[in-house]
Short mmCIF file of N, CA and C in Angstrom, two decimals:
data_model
loop_
_atom_site.label_atom_id
_atom_site.label_comp_id
_atom_site.label_asym_id
_atom_site.label_seq_id
_atom_site.Cartn_x
_atom_site.Cartn_y
_atom_site.Cartn_z
N MET A 1 0.82 -1.21 0.00
CA MET A 1 0.00 0.00 0.00
C MET A 1 0.86 1.27 0.00
N ALA A 2 2.15 1.09 0.28
CA ALA A 2 3.06 2.23 0.28
C ALA A 2 3.13 2.87 -1.10
N GLU A 3 3.02 2.04 -2.16
CA GLU A 3 3.07 2.57 -3.52
C GLU A 3 1.90 3.53 -3.77
N ILE A 4 0.73 3.16 -3.29
CA ILE A 4 -0.45 4.01 -3.49
C ILE A 4 -0.31 5.30 -2.69
N ALA A 5 0.15 5.20 -1.46
CA ALA A 5 0.36 6.39 -0.63
C ALA A 5 1.35 7.34 -1.31
N ALA A 6 2.41 6.78 -1.90
CA ALA A 6 3.42 7.60 -2.59
C ALA A 6 2.81 8.30 -3.80
N LEU A 7 1.94 7.61 -4.51
CA LEU A 7 1.29 8.22 -5.68
C LEU A 7 0.39 9.39 -5.25
N LEU A 8 -0.29 9.21 -4.13
CA LEU A 8 -1.17 10.28 -3.63
C LEU A 8 -0.35 11.49 -3.17
N ASP A 9 0.87 11.23 -2.74
CA ASP A 9 1.76 12.32 -2.33
C ASP A 9 2.49 12.97 -3.50
N GLY A 10 2.46 12.30 -4.65
CA GLY A 10 3.20 12.78 -5.81
C GLY A 10 2.44 13.84 -6.59
N SER A 11 3.00 14.20 -7.74
CA SER A 11 2.43 15.29 -8.53
C SER A 11 1.57 14.83 -9.71
N LYS A 12 1.63 13.52 -10.02
CA LYS A 12 0.85 13.03 -11.16
C LYS A 12 -0.64 13.13 -10.86
N PRO A 13 -1.42 13.71 -11.77
CA PRO A 13 -2.84 13.92 -11.48
C PRO A 13 -3.65 12.63 -11.33
N ARG A 14 -3.28 11.58 -12.08
CA ARG A 14 -4.03 10.32 -11.98
C ARG A 14 -3.17 9.16 -12.46
N THR A 15 -3.22 8.05 -11.73
CA THR A 15 -2.47 6.84 -12.08
C THR A 15 -3.42 5.66 -12.13
N ILE A 16 -3.31 4.86 -13.17
CA ILE A 16 -4.15 3.66 -13.34
C ILE A 16 -3.31 2.43 -13.01
N ILE A 17 -3.76 1.66 -12.02
CA ILE A 17 -3.08 0.41 -11.63
C ILE A 17 -3.98 -0.76 -11.99
N GLY A 18 -3.44 -1.74 -12.71
CA GLY A 18 -4.18 -2.96 -13.03
C GLY A 18 -3.71 -4.10 -12.16
N ILE A 19 -4.65 -4.76 -11.47
CA ILE A 19 -4.33 -5.90 -10.63
C ILE A 19 -4.97 -7.16 -11.23
N VAL A 20 -4.13 -8.14 -11.55
CA VAL A 20 -4.60 -9.38 -12.19
C VAL A 20 -4.23 -10.57 -11.30
N GLY A 21 -5.07 -11.59 -11.34
CA GLY A 21 -4.78 -12.83 -10.64
C GLY A 21 -5.72 -13.90 -11.16
N LYS A 22 -5.34 -15.16 -10.98
CA LYS A 22 -6.21 -16.26 -11.38
C LYS A 22 -7.49 -16.26 -10.53
N PRO A 23 -8.55 -16.93 -10.98
CA PRO A 23 -9.77 -17.03 -10.16
C PRO A 23 -9.44 -17.58 -8.77
N GLY A 24 -9.88 -16.88 -7.73
CA GLY A 24 -9.64 -17.32 -6.36
C GLY A 24 -8.29 -16.91 -5.80
N ALA A 25 -7.51 -16.11 -6.55
CA ALA A 25 -6.15 -15.76 -6.11
C ALA A 25 -6.14 -14.76 -4.96
N GLY A 26 -7.21 -13.97 -4.84
CA GLY A 26 -7.25 -13.01 -3.74
C GLY A 26 -7.33 -11.56 -4.17
N LYS A 27 -7.80 -11.32 -5.41
CA LYS A 27 -7.94 -9.94 -5.88
C LYS A 27 -8.87 -9.14 -4.97
N SER A 28 -9.99 -9.75 -4.58
CA SER A 28 -10.95 -9.07 -3.71
C SER A 28 -10.34 -8.75 -2.35
N THR A 29 -9.46 -9.63 -1.87
CA THR A 29 -8.80 -9.42 -0.57
C THR A 29 -7.88 -8.21 -0.64
N VAL A 30 -7.10 -8.12 -1.72
CA VAL A 30 -6.19 -6.99 -1.90
C VAL A 30 -6.97 -5.69 -2.03
N VAL A 31 -8.03 -5.73 -2.82
CA VAL A 31 -8.86 -4.53 -3.01
C VAL A 31 -9.52 -4.09 -1.71
N ALA A 32 -10.00 -5.06 -0.91
CA ALA A 32 -10.63 -4.73 0.38
C ALA A 32 -9.64 -4.02 1.30
N GLU A 33 -8.38 -4.43 1.25
CA GLU A 33 -7.35 -3.80 2.07
C GLU A 33 -7.10 -2.36 1.61
N ILE A 34 -7.09 -2.17 0.29
CA ILE A 34 -6.92 -0.81 -0.26
C ILE A 34 -8.09 0.08 0.18
N GLN A 35 -9.30 -0.48 0.11
CA GLN A 35 -10.49 0.29 0.50
C GLN A 35 -10.48 0.67 1.97
N LYS A 36 -9.87 -0.20 2.79
CA LYS A 36 -9.77 0.09 4.23
C LYS A 36 -8.84 1.27 4.49
N GLN A 37 -7.78 1.34 3.70
CA GLN A 37 -6.72 2.30 3.99
C GLN A 37 -6.87 3.66 3.32
N PHE A 38 -7.67 3.71 2.24
CA PHE A 38 -7.76 4.96 1.48
C PHE A 38 -9.20 5.36 1.22
N SER A 39 -9.43 6.65 1.11
CA SER A 39 -10.76 7.18 0.83
C SER A 39 -11.15 6.87 -0.61
N PRO A 40 -12.42 6.49 -0.85
CA PRO A 40 -12.86 6.25 -2.23
C PRO A 40 -12.85 7.51 -3.09
N GLU A 41 -12.81 8.67 -2.43
CA GLU A 41 -12.70 9.92 -3.18
C GLU A 41 -11.32 10.04 -3.83
N GLU A 42 -10.31 9.46 -3.19
CA GLU A 42 -8.94 9.55 -3.70
C GLU A 42 -8.49 8.32 -4.47
N VAL A 43 -8.96 7.15 -4.03
CA VAL A 43 -8.58 5.88 -4.67
C VAL A 43 -9.85 5.15 -5.08
N ALA A 44 -10.11 5.10 -6.38
CA ALA A 44 -11.31 4.43 -6.88
C ALA A 44 -10.97 3.01 -7.32
N ILE A 45 -11.89 2.09 -7.06
CA ILE A 45 -11.73 0.68 -7.46
C ILE A 45 -12.72 0.36 -8.57
N ILE A 46 -12.23 -0.17 -9.67
CA ILE A 46 -13.12 -0.59 -10.76
C ILE A 46 -12.93 -2.09 -11.00
N PRO A 47 -13.89 -2.93 -10.57
CA PRO A 47 -13.79 -4.37 -10.85
C PRO A 47 -14.25 -4.66 -12.29
N MET A 48 -13.47 -5.45 -12.98
CA MET A 48 -13.80 -5.86 -14.35
C MET A 48 -15.10 -6.65 -14.40
N ASP A 49 -15.44 -7.33 -13.30
CA ASP A 49 -16.60 -8.23 -13.29
C ASP A 49 -17.93 -7.54 -13.61
N GLY A 50 -17.99 -6.23 -13.43
CA GLY A 50 -19.22 -5.52 -13.77
C GLY A 50 -19.56 -5.61 -15.24
N TYR A 51 -18.59 -6.01 -16.05
CA TYR A 51 -18.79 -6.05 -17.50
C TYR A 51 -19.03 -7.45 -18.04
N HIS A 52 -19.42 -8.38 -17.15
CA HIS A 52 -19.93 -9.67 -17.61
C HIS A 52 -21.08 -9.43 -18.60
N LEU A 53 -21.12 -10.17 -19.68
CA LEU A 53 -22.33 -10.18 -20.51
C LEU A 53 -23.47 -10.80 -19.69
N SER A 54 -24.70 -10.37 -19.94
CA SER A 54 -25.83 -10.90 -19.16
C SER A 54 -26.01 -12.38 -19.46
N ASN A 55 -26.69 -13.08 -18.54
CA ASN A 55 -26.94 -14.51 -18.76
C ASN A 55 -27.73 -14.76 -20.03
N ASP A 56 -28.68 -13.86 -20.33
CA ASP A 56 -29.47 -14.01 -21.56
C ASP A 56 -28.57 -13.94 -22.80
N GLU A 57 -27.66 -12.96 -22.80
CA GLU A 57 -26.73 -12.84 -23.93
C GLU A 57 -25.83 -14.07 -24.05
N LEU A 58 -25.36 -14.56 -22.90
CA LEU A 58 -24.48 -15.73 -22.91
C LEU A 58 -25.20 -16.97 -23.41
N ILE A 59 -26.48 -17.11 -23.07
CA ILE A 59 -27.28 -18.25 -23.56
C ILE A 59 -27.41 -18.16 -25.07
N GLN A 60 -27.68 -16.94 -25.58
CA GLN A 60 -27.81 -16.75 -27.03
C GLN A 60 -26.50 -17.08 -27.75
N LEU A 61 -25.37 -16.76 -27.10
CA LEU A 61 -24.05 -17.01 -27.69
C LEU A 61 -23.55 -18.43 -27.41
N ASN A 62 -24.34 -19.20 -26.65
CA ASN A 62 -23.97 -20.57 -26.25
C ASN A 62 -22.69 -20.57 -25.41
N ARG A 63 -22.58 -19.57 -24.51
CA ARG A 63 -21.38 -19.46 -23.65
C ARG A 63 -21.74 -19.44 -22.16
N ARG A 64 -22.99 -19.71 -21.84
CA ARG A 64 -23.43 -19.60 -20.44
C ARG A 64 -22.63 -20.51 -19.51
N ASP A 65 -22.25 -21.69 -20.01
CA ASP A 65 -21.52 -22.64 -19.16
C ASP A 65 -20.04 -22.26 -19.01
N ARG A 66 -19.65 -21.14 -19.66
CA ARG A 66 -18.27 -20.66 -19.54
C ARG A 66 -18.23 -19.23 -18.99
N LYS A 67 -19.28 -18.83 -18.30
CA LYS A 67 -19.32 -17.46 -17.78
C LYS A 67 -18.06 -17.17 -16.97
N GLY A 68 -17.41 -16.07 -17.28
CA GLY A 68 -16.13 -15.74 -16.65
C GLY A 68 -14.95 -15.93 -17.57
N ALA A 69 -15.17 -16.63 -18.70
CA ALA A 69 -14.11 -16.82 -19.70
C ALA A 69 -13.83 -15.48 -20.40
N PRO A 70 -12.68 -15.37 -21.08
CA PRO A 70 -12.31 -14.08 -21.69
C PRO A 70 -13.32 -13.52 -22.70
N ASP A 71 -14.06 -14.42 -23.35
CA ASP A 71 -15.00 -13.97 -24.38
C ASP A 71 -16.44 -13.85 -23.85
N THR A 72 -16.58 -13.67 -22.52
CA THR A 72 -17.93 -13.54 -21.93
C THR A 72 -18.12 -12.17 -21.27
N PHE A 73 -17.34 -11.19 -21.73
CA PHE A 73 -17.41 -9.83 -21.18
C PHE A 73 -17.66 -8.83 -22.30
N ASP A 74 -18.21 -7.68 -21.94
CA ASP A 74 -18.35 -6.58 -22.90
C ASP A 74 -17.05 -5.77 -22.87
N VAL A 75 -16.06 -6.30 -23.57
CA VAL A 75 -14.70 -5.74 -23.50
C VAL A 75 -14.64 -4.33 -24.07
N GLU A 76 -15.39 -4.09 -25.13
CA GLU A 76 -15.35 -2.78 -25.80
C GLU A 76 -15.81 -1.67 -24.86
N VAL A 77 -16.91 -1.90 -24.17
CA VAL A 77 -17.44 -0.88 -23.26
C VAL A 77 -16.52 -0.71 -22.05
N PHE A 78 -15.97 -1.82 -21.56
CA PHE A 78 -15.03 -1.77 -20.44
C PHE A 78 -13.78 -0.96 -20.80
N THR A 79 -13.21 -1.24 -21.97
CA THR A 79 -12.01 -0.52 -22.41
C THR A 79 -12.31 0.96 -22.59
N SER A 80 -13.48 1.27 -23.12
CA SER A 80 -13.90 2.66 -23.30
C SER A 80 -13.96 3.39 -21.96
N LEU A 81 -14.49 2.71 -20.93
CA LEU A 81 -14.55 3.33 -19.60
C LEU A 81 -13.15 3.66 -19.09
N ILE A 82 -12.22 2.70 -19.20
CA ILE A 82 -10.86 2.91 -18.69
C ILE A 82 -10.21 4.09 -19.42
N ALA A 83 -10.41 4.19 -20.72
CA ALA A 83 -9.86 5.31 -21.49
C ALA A 83 -10.43 6.64 -21.01
N LYS A 84 -11.72 6.66 -20.74
CA LYS A 84 -12.35 7.90 -20.26
C LYS A 84 -11.82 8.27 -18.87
N VAL A 85 -11.72 7.27 -18.00
CA VAL A 85 -11.23 7.52 -16.64
C VAL A 85 -9.79 8.05 -16.68
N LYS A 86 -9.00 7.54 -17.62
CA LYS A 86 -7.60 7.96 -17.74
C LYS A 86 -7.48 9.38 -18.29
N ASN A 87 -8.32 9.70 -19.26
CA ASN A 87 -8.13 10.94 -20.02
C ASN A 87 -9.10 12.07 -19.69
N GLU A 88 -10.26 11.74 -19.13
CA GLU A 88 -11.26 12.78 -18.84
C GLU A 88 -11.31 13.02 -17.33
N LEU A 89 -10.32 13.76 -16.84
CA LEU A 89 -10.16 13.96 -15.39
C LEU A 89 -11.14 14.98 -14.82
N ASP A 90 -11.79 15.71 -15.68
CA ASP A 90 -12.70 16.77 -15.21
C ASP A 90 -14.14 16.29 -15.11
N GLN A 91 -14.34 14.96 -15.23
CA GLN A 91 -15.69 14.40 -15.15
C GLN A 91 -15.74 13.25 -14.17
N GLU A 92 -16.91 13.10 -13.54
CA GLU A 92 -17.15 11.90 -12.72
C GLU A 92 -17.57 10.78 -13.67
N HIS A 93 -17.17 9.55 -13.36
CA HIS A 93 -17.51 8.40 -14.19
C HIS A 93 -18.22 7.34 -13.35
N THR A 94 -19.20 6.69 -13.93
CA THR A 94 -19.90 5.60 -13.23
C THR A 94 -19.72 4.30 -14.02
N PHE A 95 -19.91 3.18 -13.32
CA PHE A 95 -19.71 1.88 -13.96
C PHE A 95 -20.55 0.83 -13.22
N PRO A 96 -20.83 -0.30 -13.88
CA PRO A 96 -21.65 -1.36 -13.25
C PRO A 96 -20.85 -2.19 -12.24
N ILE A 97 -21.55 -2.71 -11.25
CA ILE A 97 -20.97 -3.61 -10.25
C ILE A 97 -21.67 -4.96 -10.35
N PHE A 98 -20.88 -6.03 -10.40
CA PHE A 98 -21.42 -7.39 -10.49
C PHE A 98 -21.73 -7.92 -9.10
N HIS A 99 -22.89 -8.59 -8.97
CA HIS A 99 -23.31 -9.19 -7.70
C HIS A 99 -23.44 -10.70 -7.89
N ARG A 100 -22.57 -11.45 -7.21
CA ARG A 100 -22.57 -12.91 -7.37
C ARG A 100 -23.89 -13.54 -6.93
N GLU A 101 -24.51 -12.94 -5.89
CA GLU A 101 -25.72 -13.55 -5.35
C GLU A 101 -26.88 -13.55 -6.34
N ILE A 102 -26.86 -12.62 -7.32
CA ILE A 102 -27.91 -12.60 -8.34
C ILE A 102 -27.35 -12.89 -9.74
N GLU A 103 -26.03 -13.12 -9.82
CA GLU A 103 -25.37 -13.44 -11.08
C GLU A 103 -25.63 -12.38 -12.15
N ALA A 104 -25.63 -11.11 -11.71
CA ALA A 104 -25.90 -10.02 -12.65
C ALA A 104 -25.24 -8.73 -12.16
N SER A 105 -25.09 -7.78 -13.07
CA SER A 105 -24.50 -6.48 -12.75
C SER A 105 -25.59 -5.43 -12.59
N LYS A 106 -25.32 -4.45 -11.71
CA LYS A 106 -26.21 -3.31 -11.53
C LYS A 106 -25.53 -2.07 -12.10
N ALA A 107 -26.22 -1.43 -13.05
CA ALA A 107 -25.63 -0.31 -13.77
C ALA A 107 -25.36 0.89 -12.87
N ASP A 108 -24.29 1.61 -13.18
CA ASP A 108 -23.96 2.90 -12.54
C ASP A 108 -23.83 2.83 -11.02
N GLU A 109 -23.56 1.66 -10.49
CA GLU A 109 -23.44 1.52 -9.03
C GLU A 109 -22.06 1.97 -8.53
N GLY A 110 -21.05 1.82 -9.38
CA GLY A 110 -19.70 2.27 -9.03
C GLY A 110 -19.46 3.69 -9.50
N ARG A 111 -18.49 4.35 -8.85
CA ARG A 111 -18.26 5.77 -9.17
C ARG A 111 -16.78 6.12 -9.05
N VAL A 112 -16.31 6.90 -10.00
CA VAL A 112 -14.96 7.47 -9.94
C VAL A 112 -15.11 8.97 -9.75
N SER A 113 -14.68 9.46 -8.61
CA SER A 113 -14.78 10.88 -8.29
C SER A 113 -13.81 11.70 -9.16
N ILE A 114 -14.16 12.94 -9.40
CA ILE A 114 -13.25 13.86 -10.09
C ILE A 114 -11.94 13.99 -9.32
N LYS A 115 -12.02 13.84 -7.98
CA LYS A 115 -10.83 14.00 -7.13
C LYS A 115 -9.93 12.77 -7.11
N ALA A 116 -10.39 11.65 -7.66
CA ALA A 116 -9.62 10.40 -7.57
C ALA A 116 -8.30 10.51 -8.32
N ARG A 117 -7.21 10.20 -7.61
CA ARG A 117 -5.87 10.31 -8.21
C ARG A 117 -5.24 8.96 -8.48
N VAL A 118 -5.79 7.93 -7.87
CA VAL A 118 -5.34 6.55 -8.16
C VAL A 118 -6.59 5.72 -8.49
N ILE A 119 -6.53 5.02 -9.61
CA ILE A 119 -7.62 4.14 -10.02
C ILE A 119 -7.08 2.72 -10.05
N VAL A 120 -7.70 1.84 -9.28
CA VAL A 120 -7.28 0.43 -9.25
C VAL A 120 -8.29 -0.38 -10.06
N ILE A 121 -7.81 -0.97 -11.16
CA ILE A 121 -8.65 -1.83 -11.99
C ILE A 121 -8.33 -3.27 -11.60
N GLU A 122 -9.37 -4.02 -11.26
CA GLU A 122 -9.16 -5.39 -10.76
C GLU A 122 -9.86 -6.37 -11.68
N GLY A 123 -9.12 -7.36 -12.19
CA GLY A 123 -9.75 -8.33 -13.08
C GLY A 123 -8.78 -9.39 -13.58
N ASN A 124 -9.28 -10.29 -14.39
CA ASN A 124 -8.49 -11.43 -14.83
C ASN A 124 -7.69 -11.18 -16.11
N TYR A 125 -8.25 -10.38 -17.02
CA TYR A 125 -7.73 -10.37 -18.39
C TYR A 125 -7.12 -9.03 -18.81
N LEU A 126 -6.76 -8.21 -17.85
CA LEU A 126 -6.28 -6.86 -18.15
C LEU A 126 -4.97 -6.85 -18.93
N PHE A 127 -4.19 -7.94 -18.83
CA PHE A 127 -2.90 -7.99 -19.52
C PHE A 127 -2.98 -8.73 -20.85
N SER A 128 -4.15 -9.23 -21.21
CA SER A 128 -4.28 -10.11 -22.37
C SER A 128 -4.33 -9.34 -23.68
N ASP A 129 -3.83 -10.01 -24.75
CA ASP A 129 -3.92 -9.46 -26.10
C ASP A 129 -5.02 -10.15 -26.91
N GLU A 130 -5.60 -11.20 -26.35
CA GLU A 130 -6.58 -11.99 -27.10
C GLU A 130 -8.02 -11.59 -26.76
N HIS A 131 -8.95 -12.03 -27.60
CA HIS A 131 -10.39 -11.81 -27.38
C HIS A 131 -10.72 -10.33 -27.16
N ASN A 132 -10.08 -9.46 -27.93
CA ASN A 132 -10.34 -8.01 -27.91
C ASN A 132 -9.84 -7.29 -26.67
N TRP A 133 -9.04 -7.96 -25.83
CA TRP A 133 -8.57 -7.33 -24.60
C TRP A 133 -7.33 -6.45 -24.80
N SER A 134 -6.78 -6.41 -25.99
CA SER A 134 -5.47 -5.77 -26.21
C SER A 134 -5.48 -4.26 -25.93
N GLY A 135 -6.65 -3.64 -25.91
CA GLY A 135 -6.71 -2.19 -25.68
C GLY A 135 -6.56 -1.79 -24.23
N VAL A 136 -6.64 -2.74 -23.31
CA VAL A 136 -6.63 -2.40 -21.88
C VAL A 136 -5.21 -2.15 -21.36
N PHE A 137 -4.30 -3.07 -21.64
CA PHE A 137 -2.95 -2.99 -21.04
C PHE A 137 -2.24 -1.66 -21.33
N PRO A 138 -2.32 -1.12 -22.55
CA PRO A 138 -1.65 0.16 -22.82
C PRO A 138 -2.20 1.33 -21.98
N LEU A 139 -3.39 1.18 -21.42
CA LEU A 139 -3.98 2.24 -20.60
C LEU A 139 -3.50 2.20 -19.15
N LEU A 140 -2.85 1.09 -18.77
CA LEU A 140 -2.40 0.93 -17.38
C LEU A 140 -1.05 1.62 -17.19
N ASP A 141 -0.91 2.33 -16.07
CA ASP A 141 0.37 2.93 -15.71
C ASP A 141 1.23 1.95 -14.92
N GLN A 142 0.56 1.09 -14.15
CA GLN A 142 1.26 0.07 -13.38
C GLN A 142 0.50 -1.24 -13.51
N SER A 143 1.25 -2.36 -13.47
CA SER A 143 0.63 -3.69 -13.59
C SER A 143 1.11 -4.58 -12.46
N TRP A 144 0.15 -5.09 -11.67
CA TRP A 144 0.45 -5.94 -10.52
C TRP A 144 -0.20 -7.31 -10.75
N PHE A 145 0.52 -8.38 -10.36
CA PHE A 145 -0.02 -9.73 -10.50
C PHE A 145 0.04 -10.44 -9.15
N ILE A 146 -1.07 -11.09 -8.78
CA ILE A 146 -1.16 -11.79 -7.50
C ILE A 146 -0.77 -13.25 -7.69
N GLU A 147 0.16 -13.71 -6.87
CA GLU A 147 0.56 -15.12 -6.87
C GLU A 147 0.13 -15.78 -5.57
N ILE A 148 -0.38 -17.00 -5.68
CA ILE A 148 -0.81 -17.76 -4.51
C ILE A 148 -0.66 -19.24 -4.82
N ASP A 149 -0.46 -20.05 -3.81
CA ASP A 149 -0.38 -21.50 -4.00
C ASP A 149 -1.66 -22.00 -4.67
N ASP A 150 -1.52 -22.78 -5.74
CA ASP A 150 -2.68 -23.20 -6.53
C ASP A 150 -3.64 -24.09 -5.73
N GLU A 151 -3.11 -24.88 -4.82
CA GLU A 151 -3.98 -25.74 -4.02
C GLU A 151 -4.86 -24.91 -3.09
N VAL A 152 -4.26 -23.92 -2.45
CA VAL A 152 -5.01 -23.00 -1.57
C VAL A 152 -6.05 -22.25 -2.40
N ARG A 153 -5.63 -21.79 -3.57
CA ARG A 153 -6.54 -21.03 -4.45
C ARG A 153 -7.74 -21.89 -4.83
N MET A 154 -7.51 -23.15 -5.17
CA MET A 154 -8.60 -24.04 -5.58
C MET A 154 -9.58 -24.27 -4.43
N GLN A 155 -9.06 -24.47 -3.22
CA GLN A 155 -9.93 -24.65 -2.06
C GLN A 155 -10.82 -23.42 -1.84
N ARG A 156 -10.21 -22.26 -1.96
CA ARG A 156 -10.97 -21.01 -1.77
C ARG A 156 -12.02 -20.83 -2.84
N LEU A 157 -11.66 -21.20 -4.06
CA LEU A 157 -12.57 -21.05 -5.19
C LEU A 157 -13.79 -21.95 -5.03
N ILE A 158 -13.56 -23.21 -4.66
CA ILE A 158 -14.66 -24.15 -4.45
C ILE A 158 -15.58 -23.64 -3.33
N ALA A 159 -14.97 -23.18 -2.24
CA ALA A 159 -15.75 -22.66 -1.11
C ALA A 159 -16.60 -21.46 -1.53
N ARG A 160 -16.05 -20.61 -2.38
CA ARG A 160 -16.79 -19.43 -2.85
C ARG A 160 -17.99 -19.84 -3.69
N HIS A 161 -17.80 -20.81 -4.58
CA HIS A 161 -18.92 -21.26 -5.41
C HIS A 161 -20.03 -21.87 -4.55
N ILE A 162 -19.64 -22.61 -3.52
CA ILE A 162 -20.64 -23.20 -2.61
C ILE A 162 -21.40 -22.10 -1.88
N LYS A 163 -20.67 -21.10 -1.43
CA LYS A 163 -21.29 -19.97 -0.72
C LYS A 163 -22.37 -19.30 -1.56
N TYR A 164 -22.15 -19.23 -2.88
CA TYR A 164 -23.10 -18.55 -3.75
C TYR A 164 -24.07 -19.50 -4.45
N GLY A 165 -24.24 -20.71 -3.88
CA GLY A 165 -25.37 -21.53 -4.30
C GLY A 165 -25.09 -22.82 -5.04
N LYS A 166 -23.85 -23.06 -5.44
CA LYS A 166 -23.57 -24.31 -6.13
C LYS A 166 -23.45 -25.45 -5.10
N SER A 167 -23.80 -26.66 -5.52
CA SER A 167 -23.57 -27.83 -4.67
C SER A 167 -22.06 -28.09 -4.62
N PRO A 168 -21.58 -28.84 -3.62
CA PRO A 168 -20.14 -29.14 -3.57
C PRO A 168 -19.63 -29.78 -4.87
N GLN A 169 -20.44 -30.65 -5.46
CA GLN A 169 -20.03 -31.32 -6.70
C GLN A 169 -19.96 -30.31 -7.85
N GLU A 170 -20.99 -29.46 -7.95
CA GLU A 170 -21.01 -28.44 -9.00
C GLU A 170 -19.84 -27.47 -8.83
N ALA A 171 -19.58 -27.08 -7.57
CA ALA A 171 -18.50 -26.13 -7.28
C ALA A 171 -17.14 -26.68 -7.70
N GLU A 172 -16.93 -27.96 -7.39
CA GLU A 172 -15.64 -28.57 -7.74
C GLU A 172 -15.51 -28.72 -9.25
N SER A 173 -16.60 -29.10 -9.89
CA SER A 173 -16.58 -29.29 -11.34
C SER A 173 -16.31 -27.96 -12.06
N TRP A 174 -16.97 -26.89 -11.61
CA TRP A 174 -16.79 -25.57 -12.24
C TRP A 174 -15.37 -25.06 -12.00
N SER A 175 -14.89 -25.23 -10.75
CA SER A 175 -13.56 -24.73 -10.38
C SER A 175 -12.46 -25.43 -11.17
N LYS A 176 -12.61 -26.76 -11.34
CA LYS A 176 -11.57 -27.54 -12.03
C LYS A 176 -11.76 -27.57 -13.55
N GLY A 177 -12.92 -27.04 -13.98
CA GLY A 177 -13.20 -27.00 -15.41
C GLY A 177 -13.03 -25.61 -15.98
N SER A 178 -14.13 -24.87 -16.03
CA SER A 178 -14.12 -23.53 -16.63
C SER A 178 -13.11 -22.59 -15.95
N ASP A 179 -13.14 -22.57 -14.60
CA ASP A 179 -12.23 -21.67 -13.87
C ASP A 179 -10.76 -22.01 -14.13
N GLU A 180 -10.45 -23.30 -14.18
CA GLU A 180 -9.06 -23.70 -14.36
C GLU A 180 -8.57 -23.39 -15.77
N ALA A 181 -9.46 -23.50 -16.74
CA ALA A 181 -9.11 -23.11 -18.12
C ALA A 181 -8.78 -21.61 -18.16
N ASN A 182 -9.58 -20.82 -17.44
CA ASN A 182 -9.33 -19.38 -17.37
C ASN A 182 -8.01 -19.09 -16.65
N ALA A 183 -7.73 -19.86 -15.59
CA ALA A 183 -6.50 -19.66 -14.81
C ALA A 183 -5.27 -19.88 -15.70
N LYS A 184 -5.31 -20.89 -16.54
CA LYS A 184 -4.18 -21.17 -17.43
C LYS A 184 -4.01 -20.05 -18.46
N PHE A 185 -5.12 -19.52 -18.93
CA PHE A 185 -5.09 -18.40 -19.88
C PHE A 185 -4.46 -17.17 -19.21
N ILE A 186 -4.86 -16.89 -17.97
CA ILE A 186 -4.35 -15.74 -17.23
C ILE A 186 -2.85 -15.88 -16.95
N ALA A 187 -2.43 -17.10 -16.61
CA ALA A 187 -1.02 -17.35 -16.28
C ALA A 187 -0.09 -16.96 -17.43
N LYS A 188 -0.60 -17.06 -18.67
CA LYS A 188 0.22 -16.72 -19.84
C LYS A 188 0.57 -15.24 -19.89
N THR A 189 -0.18 -14.41 -19.15
CA THR A 189 0.04 -12.96 -19.21
C THR A 189 0.82 -12.42 -18.01
N ALA A 190 1.15 -13.30 -17.06
CA ALA A 190 1.78 -12.85 -15.80
C ALA A 190 3.11 -12.14 -16.02
N HIS A 191 3.81 -12.49 -17.10
CA HIS A 191 5.13 -11.90 -17.35
C HIS A 191 5.07 -10.39 -17.60
N LYS A 192 3.87 -9.88 -17.88
CA LYS A 192 3.73 -8.45 -18.15
C LYS A 192 3.70 -7.61 -16.87
N ALA A 193 3.56 -8.26 -15.73
CA ALA A 193 3.41 -7.53 -14.46
C ALA A 193 4.73 -6.87 -14.04
N GLN A 194 4.63 -5.63 -13.59
CA GLN A 194 5.79 -4.92 -13.04
C GLN A 194 6.02 -5.32 -11.59
N ARG A 195 4.98 -5.76 -10.93
CA ARG A 195 5.10 -6.11 -9.52
C ARG A 195 4.33 -7.40 -9.24
N ILE A 196 4.92 -8.32 -8.48
CA ILE A 196 4.26 -9.55 -8.06
C ILE A 196 3.87 -9.41 -6.59
N ILE A 197 2.59 -9.67 -6.28
CA ILE A 197 2.11 -9.67 -4.89
C ILE A 197 1.92 -11.12 -4.49
N LYS A 198 2.65 -11.56 -3.48
CA LYS A 198 2.53 -12.95 -3.01
C LYS A 198 1.59 -13.01 -1.81
N LEU A 199 0.57 -13.84 -1.91
CA LEU A 199 -0.40 -13.99 -0.82
C LEU A 199 -0.25 -15.39 -0.21
#
């Protein structure tokens, strides 16, 4: 968190930090710690998850069973938001927040204040060049990657799926199937990170 404090003390008007990790790696944990230590007026958090395509759209695209994969997000609108947040400092920006308990996003629930000088973008595919994600990484000023023991990560992931309504069998199947495919895809981009956070 010292890096963020230093940025707030510095002269740069706004810095965009991208935090990437495999499913269950602890992105939410890191973000929660940032939220504890800094005012949302100064440090805004934008989770990529708000840009999940709706379940109806995913059913039409025959991708519902892969929700969370790189091609199940509205990447164009997400990238557009990051560009606006980076370049339009004289405006407040709003964005959708994803709610696991209803498996859907609520529009305009998140907010970036005009005063915000550090923006933390949290998500899986921010460093990727595939599936239309290539426009995001050039917008980041800093890139952080979370590393965690894969066995611990898998246990946490299964527990999270159970918490939000899946049976133990469904949770394990999803975690070791769709989630693990995504984890391998994310791992290919880890080399782009300027900083590794070990949890």
